[in-house]
Short mmCIF file of C-alpha atoms in Angstrom, two decimals:
data_model
loop_
_atom_site.label_atom_id
_atom_site.label_comp_id
_atom_site.label_asym_id
_atom_site.label_seq_id
_atom_site.Cartn_x
_atom_site.Cartn_y
_atom_site.Cartn_z
CA UNK A 1499 104.60 121.15 6.42
CA UNK A 1500 104.28 122.83 9.81
CA UNK A 1501 100.52 122.70 9.37
CA UNK A 1502 100.54 118.90 9.73
CA UNK A 1503 102.33 119.13 13.07
CA UNK A 1504 100.09 121.96 14.23
CA UNK A 1505 97.01 119.94 13.21
CA UNK A 1506 98.28 116.94 15.16
CA UNK A 1507 98.87 119.02 18.29
CA UNK A 1508 95.55 120.84 17.84
CA UNK A 1509 93.71 117.53 18.04
CA UNK A 1510 94.56 117.93 21.74
CA UNK A 1511 94.70 121.70 22.37
CA UNK A 1512 94.61 124.96 20.44
CA UNK A 1513 98.05 126.49 19.87
CA UNK A 1514 98.66 130.20 20.48
CA UNK A 1515 100.54 132.29 17.89
CA UNK A 1516 103.52 132.52 20.30
CA UNK A 1517 103.67 128.74 20.61
CA UNK A 1518 103.48 128.28 16.84
CA UNK A 1519 106.22 130.89 16.38
CA UNK A 1520 108.57 129.04 18.76
CA UNK A 1521 107.87 125.71 17.04
CA UNK A 1522 108.59 127.35 13.67
CA UNK A 1523 111.94 128.61 14.97
CA UNK A 1524 113.25 125.05 15.38
CA UNK A 1525 114.99 123.24 12.56
CA UNK A 1526 112.45 120.41 12.53
CA UNK A 1527 112.24 118.88 9.10
CA UNK A 1528 114.33 116.10 7.62
CA UNK A 1529 113.97 114.37 4.25
CA UNK A 1530 114.99 110.74 3.68
CA UNK A 1531 115.08 108.54 0.60
CA UNK A 1532 113.35 105.19 0.25
CA UNK A 1533 115.56 102.51 1.79
CA UNK A 1534 117.59 104.99 3.86
CA UNK A 1535 118.39 104.03 7.44
CA UNK A 1536 117.28 106.46 10.17
CA UNK A 1537 118.85 104.65 13.11
CA UNK A 1538 120.68 101.37 13.69
CA UNK A 1539 120.74 98.95 16.64
CA UNK A 1540 123.34 100.30 19.06
CA UNK A 1541 123.10 103.93 17.90
CA UNK A 1542 122.59 106.66 20.49
CA UNK A 1543 118.99 107.92 20.45
CA UNK A 1544 118.99 111.70 20.16
CA UNK A 1545 115.32 112.60 19.83
CA UNK A 1546 111.85 111.69 18.68
CA UNK A 1547 110.14 111.75 15.29
CA UNK A 1548 106.83 112.51 13.67
CA UNK A 1549 105.88 111.27 10.18
CA UNK A 1550 104.76 114.04 7.83
CA UNK A 1551 105.02 112.02 4.63
CA UNK A 1552 105.97 108.42 3.90
CA UNK A 1553 106.27 105.20 5.85
CA UNK A 1554 109.03 104.00 8.17
CA UNK A 1555 109.68 100.50 9.41
CA UNK A 1556 111.21 99.28 12.70
CA UNK A 1557 112.99 95.95 12.58
CA UNK A 1558 115.44 93.73 14.45
CA UNK A 1559 118.22 91.69 12.83
CA UNK A 1560 117.96 88.23 14.41
CA UNK A 1561 120.24 85.47 13.13
CA UNK A 1562 120.66 87.43 9.91
CA UNK A 1563 116.91 87.71 9.42
CA UNK A 1564 114.98 91.01 9.48
CA UNK A 1565 112.02 90.87 11.89
CA UNK A 1566 109.71 93.85 11.25
CA UNK A 1567 107.77 94.94 14.30
CA UNK A 1568 106.26 98.40 13.62
CA UNK A 1569 105.32 100.68 10.76
CA UNK A 1570 104.64 104.40 11.21
CA UNK A 1571 102.88 106.56 8.59
CA UNK A 1572 101.52 110.11 8.17
CA UNK A 1573 100.39 111.68 11.44
CA UNK A 1574 102.13 109.19 13.74
CA UNK A 1575 104.82 110.07 16.30
CA UNK A 1576 107.52 107.52 17.11
CA UNK A 1577 110.70 107.16 19.11
CA UNK A 1578 113.38 104.46 18.75
CA UNK A 1579 112.96 101.75 21.41
CA UNK A 1580 115.68 101.91 24.06
CA UNK A 1581 117.68 98.93 25.23
CA UNK A 1582 116.83 98.46 28.93
CA UNK A 1583 118.16 101.31 31.09
CA UNK A 1584 120.02 103.06 28.26
CA UNK A 1585 119.69 105.64 25.50
CA UNK A 1586 120.79 103.08 22.91
CA UNK A 1587 118.48 101.96 20.12
CA UNK A 1588 117.28 98.35 20.34
CA UNK A 1589 116.43 98.16 16.64
CA UNK A 1590 116.80 99.50 13.13
CA UNK A 1591 114.48 102.04 11.58
CA UNK A 1592 114.47 102.58 7.82
CA UNK A 1593 112.28 104.21 5.19
CA UNK A 1594 109.84 102.05 3.23
CA UNK A 1595 109.19 105.11 1.01
CA UNK A 1596 110.68 108.58 0.52
CA UNK A 1597 109.91 110.29 3.85
CA UNK A 1598 109.64 113.70 5.39
CA UNK A 1599 109.88 113.55 9.17
CA UNK A 1600 109.99 116.11 11.89
CA UNK A 1601 112.72 115.44 14.41
CA UNK A 1602 112.72 117.02 17.86
CA UNK A 1603 115.58 116.93 20.36
CA UNK A 1604 115.20 117.07 24.17
CA UNK A 1605 116.69 120.62 24.08
CA UNK A 1606 113.74 121.79 21.97
CA UNK A 1607 111.30 120.19 24.41
CA UNK A 1608 113.03 122.00 27.26
CA UNK A 1609 112.61 125.35 25.51
CA UNK A 1610 108.92 124.62 24.90
CA UNK A 1611 108.34 123.43 28.48
CA UNK A 1612 110.02 126.42 30.06
CA UNK A 1613 108.31 129.00 27.83
CA UNK A 1614 104.94 127.23 27.73
CA UNK A 1615 104.56 124.98 30.80
CA UNK A 1616 101.24 123.56 29.61
CA UNK A 1617 103.22 121.70 26.92
CA UNK A 1618 104.66 119.47 29.62
CA UNK A 1619 101.20 118.57 30.94
CA UNK A 1620 100.01 117.83 27.42
CA UNK A 1621 103.07 115.66 26.69
CA UNK A 1622 102.39 113.71 29.89
CA UNK A 1623 98.78 113.09 28.85
CA UNK A 1624 99.89 112.06 25.34
CA UNK A 1625 102.51 109.74 26.76
CA UNK A 1626 100.06 108.12 29.19
CA UNK A 1627 97.66 107.62 26.29
CA UNK A 1628 100.48 106.00 24.31
CA UNK A 1629 101.27 103.58 27.18
CA UNK A 1630 97.65 102.46 27.14
CA UNK A 1631 97.48 102.23 23.32
CA UNK A 1632 100.66 100.15 23.14
CA UNK A 1633 99.51 97.74 25.85
CA UNK A 1634 96.12 97.39 24.14
CA UNK A 1635 97.81 96.59 20.80
CA UNK A 1636 100.02 94.02 22.55
CA UNK A 1637 97.01 92.44 24.28
CA UNK A 1638 95.04 92.27 21.02
CA UNK A 1639 97.98 90.63 19.29
CA UNK A 1640 98.27 88.02 22.05
CA UNK A 1641 94.57 87.24 22.04
CA UNK A 1642 94.07 87.13 18.27
CA UNK A 1643 94.48 84.25 15.83
CA UNK A 1644 96.71 84.94 12.79
CA UNK A 1645 93.58 85.43 10.66
CA UNK A 1646 92.14 87.90 13.19
CA UNK A 1647 95.42 89.85 13.12
CA UNK A 1648 95.17 90.10 9.34
CA UNK A 1649 91.52 91.20 9.58
CA UNK A 1650 92.51 93.83 12.19
CA UNK A 1651 95.14 95.17 9.78
CA UNK A 1652 92.61 95.20 6.94
CA UNK A 1653 90.22 97.20 9.10
CA UNK A 1654 92.62 99.58 10.83
CA UNK A 1655 95.59 100.09 8.51
CA UNK A 1656 94.57 98.90 5.02
CA UNK A 1657 97.09 101.29 3.40
CA UNK A 1658 99.98 99.17 4.74
CA UNK A 1659 98.86 96.34 2.42
CA UNK A 1660 99.59 98.62 -0.56
CA UNK A 1661 102.74 100.25 0.80
CA UNK A 1662 104.71 97.46 2.48
CA UNK A 1663 106.23 94.27 0.97
CA UNK A 1664 104.35 91.12 2.00
CA UNK A 1665 107.37 89.54 3.71
CA UNK A 1666 107.73 92.52 6.05
CA UNK A 1667 104.01 92.56 6.80
CA UNK A 1668 104.08 88.84 7.61
CA UNK A 1669 106.73 89.26 10.28
CA UNK A 1670 104.87 92.35 11.60
CA UNK A 1671 101.79 90.10 11.98
CA UNK A 1672 103.89 87.39 13.64
CA UNK A 1673 103.58 84.79 10.88
CA UNK A 1674 105.44 83.29 7.93
CA UNK A 1675 104.93 84.84 4.46
CA UNK A 1676 103.30 81.58 3.28
CA UNK A 1677 100.73 81.78 6.09
CA UNK A 1678 99.93 85.39 5.24
CA UNK A 1679 99.44 84.50 1.53
CA UNK A 1680 97.14 81.62 2.52
CA UNK A 1681 95.10 83.82 4.87
CA UNK A 1682 94.80 86.60 2.26
CA UNK A 1683 93.45 84.14 -0.29
CA UNK A 1684 91.04 82.59 2.21
CA UNK A 1685 89.69 86.00 3.30
CA UNK A 1686 89.37 87.19 -0.34
CA UNK A 1687 87.43 84.03 -1.24
CA UNK A 1688 85.13 84.45 1.77
CA UNK A 1689 84.43 88.03 0.71
CA UNK A 1690 83.61 86.90 -2.86
CA UNK A 1691 81.23 84.11 -1.84
CA UNK B 859 104.21 100.58 53.57
CA UNK B 860 104.96 104.13 52.43
CA UNK B 861 108.63 103.20 52.39
CA UNK B 862 108.09 100.94 49.38
CA UNK B 863 106.54 103.78 47.39
CA UNK B 864 109.23 106.20 48.50
CA UNK B 865 111.92 103.67 47.52
CA UNK B 866 110.34 103.25 44.10
CA UNK B 867 110.24 107.02 43.51
CA UNK B 868 113.76 107.44 44.93
CA UNK B 869 115.12 105.11 42.24
CA UNK B 870 114.56 108.19 40.09
CA UNK B 871 115.01 111.19 42.41
CA UNK B 872 115.45 111.96 46.09
CA UNK B 873 112.25 113.05 47.83
CA UNK B 874 112.22 116.08 50.13
CA UNK B 875 110.53 115.86 53.54
CA UNK B 876 107.75 118.19 52.28
CA UNK B 877 107.07 115.92 49.33
CA UNK B 878 106.97 112.83 51.56
CA UNK B 879 104.62 114.64 53.95
CA UNK B 880 102.17 115.45 51.15
CA UNK B 881 102.28 111.89 49.83
CA UNK B 882 101.62 110.61 53.37
CA UNK B 883 98.57 112.90 53.64
CA UNK B 884 96.78 111.00 50.86
CA UNK B 885 94.63 107.97 51.58
CA UNK B 886 96.71 105.70 49.36
CA UNK B 887 96.50 102.12 50.59
CA UNK B 888 93.94 99.47 49.72
CA UNK B 889 93.83 95.81 50.73
CA UNK B 890 92.26 93.12 48.55
CA UNK B 891 91.66 89.40 49.06
CA UNK B 892 92.86 86.66 46.75
CA UNK B 893 90.38 86.31 43.87
CA UNK B 894 88.87 89.76 44.42
CA UNK B 895 88.15 91.85 41.32
CA UNK B 896 89.77 95.30 41.16
CA UNK B 897 88.12 96.46 37.94
CA UNK B 898 85.89 94.94 35.26
CA UNK B 899 85.66 95.47 31.50
CA UNK B 900 83.44 98.52 31.00
CA UNK B 901 84.12 100.08 34.42
CA UNK B 902 85.17 103.71 34.61
CA UNK B 903 88.92 104.02 35.31
CA UNK B 904 89.44 106.34 38.26
CA UNK B 905 93.18 106.19 38.89
CA UNK B 906 96.41 104.23 38.80
CA UNK B 907 97.90 101.55 41.03
CA UNK B 908 101.19 100.41 42.48
CA UNK B 909 101.73 96.91 43.90
CA UNK B 910 103.09 96.87 47.45
CA UNK B 911 102.34 93.24 48.17
CA UNK B 912 100.84 90.44 46.11
CA UNK B 913 100.19 89.72 42.46
CA UNK B 914 97.44 91.02 40.19
CA UNK B 915 96.36 89.68 36.83
CA UNK B 916 94.86 91.48 33.81
CA UNK B 917 92.63 89.41 31.57
CA UNK B 918 90.01 89.63 28.84
CA UNK B 919 86.86 87.50 28.63
CA UNK B 920 86.71 86.30 25.01
CA UNK B 921 83.96 83.85 24.02
CA UNK B 922 83.64 82.87 27.68
CA UNK B 923 87.37 82.17 27.97
CA UNK B 924 89.75 84.13 30.20
CA UNK B 925 92.80 85.37 28.28
CA UNK B 926 95.46 86.57 30.74
CA UNK B 927 97.74 89.25 29.30
CA UNK B 928 99.68 90.85 32.20
CA UNK B 929 100.78 90.16 35.77
CA UNK B 930 102.02 92.86 38.13
CA UNK B 931 103.90 92.15 41.36
CA UNK B 932 105.75 94.04 44.14
CA UNK B 933 107.28 97.32 42.98
CA UNK B 934 105.34 97.57 39.71
CA UNK B 935 102.97 100.40 38.79
CA UNK B 936 99.97 99.68 36.55
CA UNK B 937 96.90 101.35 35.15
CA UNK B 938 93.86 99.66 33.60
CA UNK B 939 94.02 99.74 29.78
CA UNK B 940 91.52 102.16 28.27
CA UNK B 941 89.18 101.31 25.43
CA UNK B 942 90.18 103.56 22.51
CA UNK B 943 89.41 107.22 23.19
CA UNK B 944 87.67 106.60 26.53
CA UNK B 945 88.20 106.27 30.26
CA UNK B 946 86.58 102.83 30.23
CA UNK B 947 88.53 99.71 31.16
CA UNK B 948 89.20 97.29 28.30
CA UNK B 949 89.80 94.34 30.63
CA UNK B 950 89.40 92.73 34.03
CA UNK B 951 91.97 92.96 36.80
CA UNK B 952 91.83 90.59 39.74
CA UNK B 953 94.06 89.44 42.58
CA UNK B 954 96.06 86.23 42.19
CA UNK B 955 97.01 86.56 45.89
CA UNK B 956 96.01 88.75 48.85
CA UNK B 957 97.22 92.20 47.78
CA UNK B 958 98.08 95.57 49.18
CA UNK B 959 98.05 98.26 46.52
CA UNK B 960 98.47 101.99 46.53
CA UNK B 961 95.83 103.76 44.50
CA UNK B 962 96.27 107.34 43.28
CA UNK B 963 93.59 109.50 41.71
CA UNK B 964 94.19 112.31 39.19
CA UNK B 965 93.21 114.83 41.92
CA UNK B 966 96.19 113.68 44.02
CA UNK B 967 98.51 114.05 41.03
CA UNK B 968 97.22 117.58 40.51
CA UNK B 969 98.02 118.47 44.12
CA UNK B 970 101.53 117.04 43.77
CA UNK B 971 102.14 118.76 40.41
CA UNK B 972 101.00 122.17 41.63
CA UNK B 973 102.94 122.00 44.92
CA UNK B 974 106.02 120.27 43.47
CA UNK B 975 106.24 120.97 39.71
CA UNK B 976 109.25 118.68 39.25
CA UNK B 977 106.87 115.75 39.87
CA UNK B 978 105.27 116.42 36.50
CA UNK B 979 108.64 116.27 34.71
CA UNK B 980 109.48 113.04 36.50
CA UNK B 981 106.10 111.51 35.64
CA UNK B 982 106.69 112.43 31.99
CA UNK B 983 110.10 110.73 32.00
CA UNK B 984 108.63 107.65 33.72
CA UNK B 985 105.80 107.51 31.25
CA UNK B 986 108.13 107.83 28.24
CA UNK B 987 110.26 105.03 29.69
CA UNK B 988 107.12 102.91 30.07
CA UNK B 989 106.17 103.49 26.41
CA UNK B 990 109.59 102.18 25.40
CA UNK B 991 109.49 99.22 27.82
CA UNK B 992 106.04 98.17 26.63
CA UNK B 993 107.00 98.36 22.96
CA UNK B 994 110.19 96.39 23.65
CA UNK B 995 108.20 93.66 25.45
CA UNK B 996 105.76 93.53 22.52
CA UNK B 997 108.61 93.31 20.00
CA UNK B 998 110.33 90.53 21.96
CA UNK B 999 107.08 88.60 22.14
CA UNK B 1000 106.58 88.92 18.38
CA UNK B 1001 110.13 87.84 17.58
CA UNK B 1002 110.37 84.94 20.03
CA UNK B 1003 109.38 81.32 19.62
CA UNK B 1004 107.09 79.88 22.34
CA UNK B 1005 110.13 78.20 23.94
CA UNK B 1006 112.08 81.50 23.94
CA UNK B 1007 109.12 83.21 25.60
CA UNK B 1008 109.17 80.59 28.34
CA UNK B 1009 112.95 80.98 28.75
CA UNK B 1010 112.50 84.78 28.95
CA UNK B 1011 109.97 84.29 31.74
CA UNK B 1012 112.28 81.89 33.54
CA UNK B 1013 115.08 84.46 33.36
CA UNK B 1014 113.16 87.66 34.09
CA UNK B 1015 110.16 86.73 36.22
CA UNK B 1016 110.77 83.24 37.66
CA UNK B 1017 108.54 84.02 40.68
CA UNK B 1018 105.46 83.98 38.41
CA UNK B 1019 106.01 80.25 37.85
CA UNK B 1020 105.44 79.71 41.58
CA UNK B 1021 102.66 82.23 42.06
CA UNK B 1022 100.40 81.87 39.02
CA UNK B 1023 98.34 78.85 37.82
CA UNK B 1024 99.80 77.23 34.71
CA UNK B 1025 96.69 77.84 32.58
CA UNK B 1026 96.91 81.61 33.19
CA UNK B 1027 100.64 81.65 32.45
CA UNK B 1028 100.08 79.77 29.19
CA UNK B 1029 97.69 82.36 27.85
CA UNK B 1030 100.07 85.13 29.07
CA UNK B 1031 102.79 83.46 26.97
CA UNK B 1032 100.41 83.15 24.00
CA UNK B 1033 100.19 79.36 23.98
CA UNK B 1034 97.94 76.47 25.03
CA UNK B 1035 98.46 74.91 28.49
CA UNK B 1036 99.52 71.63 26.80
CA UNK B 1037 102.26 73.44 24.87
CA UNK B 1038 103.52 75.12 28.04
CA UNK B 1039 103.66 71.75 29.86
CA UNK B 1040 105.56 70.22 26.94
CA UNK B 1041 108.04 73.12 26.82
CA UNK B 1042 108.59 73.02 30.60
CA UNK B 1043 109.41 69.31 30.45
CA UNK B 1044 111.73 69.77 27.46
CA UNK B 1045 113.61 72.64 29.13
CA UNK B 1046 113.86 70.74 32.45
CA UNK B 1047 115.26 67.69 30.63
CA UNK B 1048 117.81 69.82 28.75
CA UNK B 1049 118.94 71.36 32.05
CA UNK B 1050 119.37 67.89 33.58
CA UNK B 1051 121.37 66.42 30.71
#
């Protein structure tokens, strides 16, 4: 289990044995069942997550309707989105499948930063990269037609098509389920002919 | 001019005289004319910006058409969006008005971080906040109807309606200029009646 986190970090820099030892000393791992809620709108955010196994979904309840906006799977870090200027979650996060997540609190970060200051520099670089990645995803979404968004998903995250109910994927792609069904058929036919 | 940057930073923490002195020692300020290009798709990204005066626009050239995705005005920091895994700009940035920007290079950050380590912690907090803000903006965009997006703009950034041509605003709001005109009229009529 730890190996997956170490591998993720080591995509950026090699960990020393002392660093690994400190990471191991934290109580990082949490198991959730399919359908279980990790955080609700209005809950206090107490830390950040990393997906080791499974798939989680972020969604908003708007006029009684669930609007899914993000899915995170193996190897992806995520943090609940804060309501402006607060530490309060703006949305729900639940488990699309049975999940194993690592959960790290600010106190653990502080220990890491004070013992191994380079962790703070690395976290800053990771965070800056994430700002850019998120803006790029937003820009692509804005500039793409619904069919292009579906093709992007097919190219970049094809596993979601197997793992996530169609209705949730439709709202994630910013369209109605009927439109997504129509686009899927059209694309499948194009690929056949 | 420096005061605006100091004020921005001091929304988060009080600067010492030594810190201000070091910031003053950098060659930070750059003036641009209306219409001038700051960076083009494919250019190497060499630092990050902060708007002191004016309005800049980020856009993509897609099939010969300009798709505007972001506008930054007084008091907002911004960095060109990187193409995945590179230091290459994914888009164009130009000036909607005459602009004065501050421009900081990684070398300046390194000087600040080594002389005043708390700057690195603050930058990490700012960056994490930015990740959350960007995801929240993306989520709101996904969940909102075109009319709601226009109403959001009217509430949160009404100055853009005066400063930016309608065609650019339409693509920023993910709609055709005709749709934006129609929505503007409808909203204005509602407000009158």
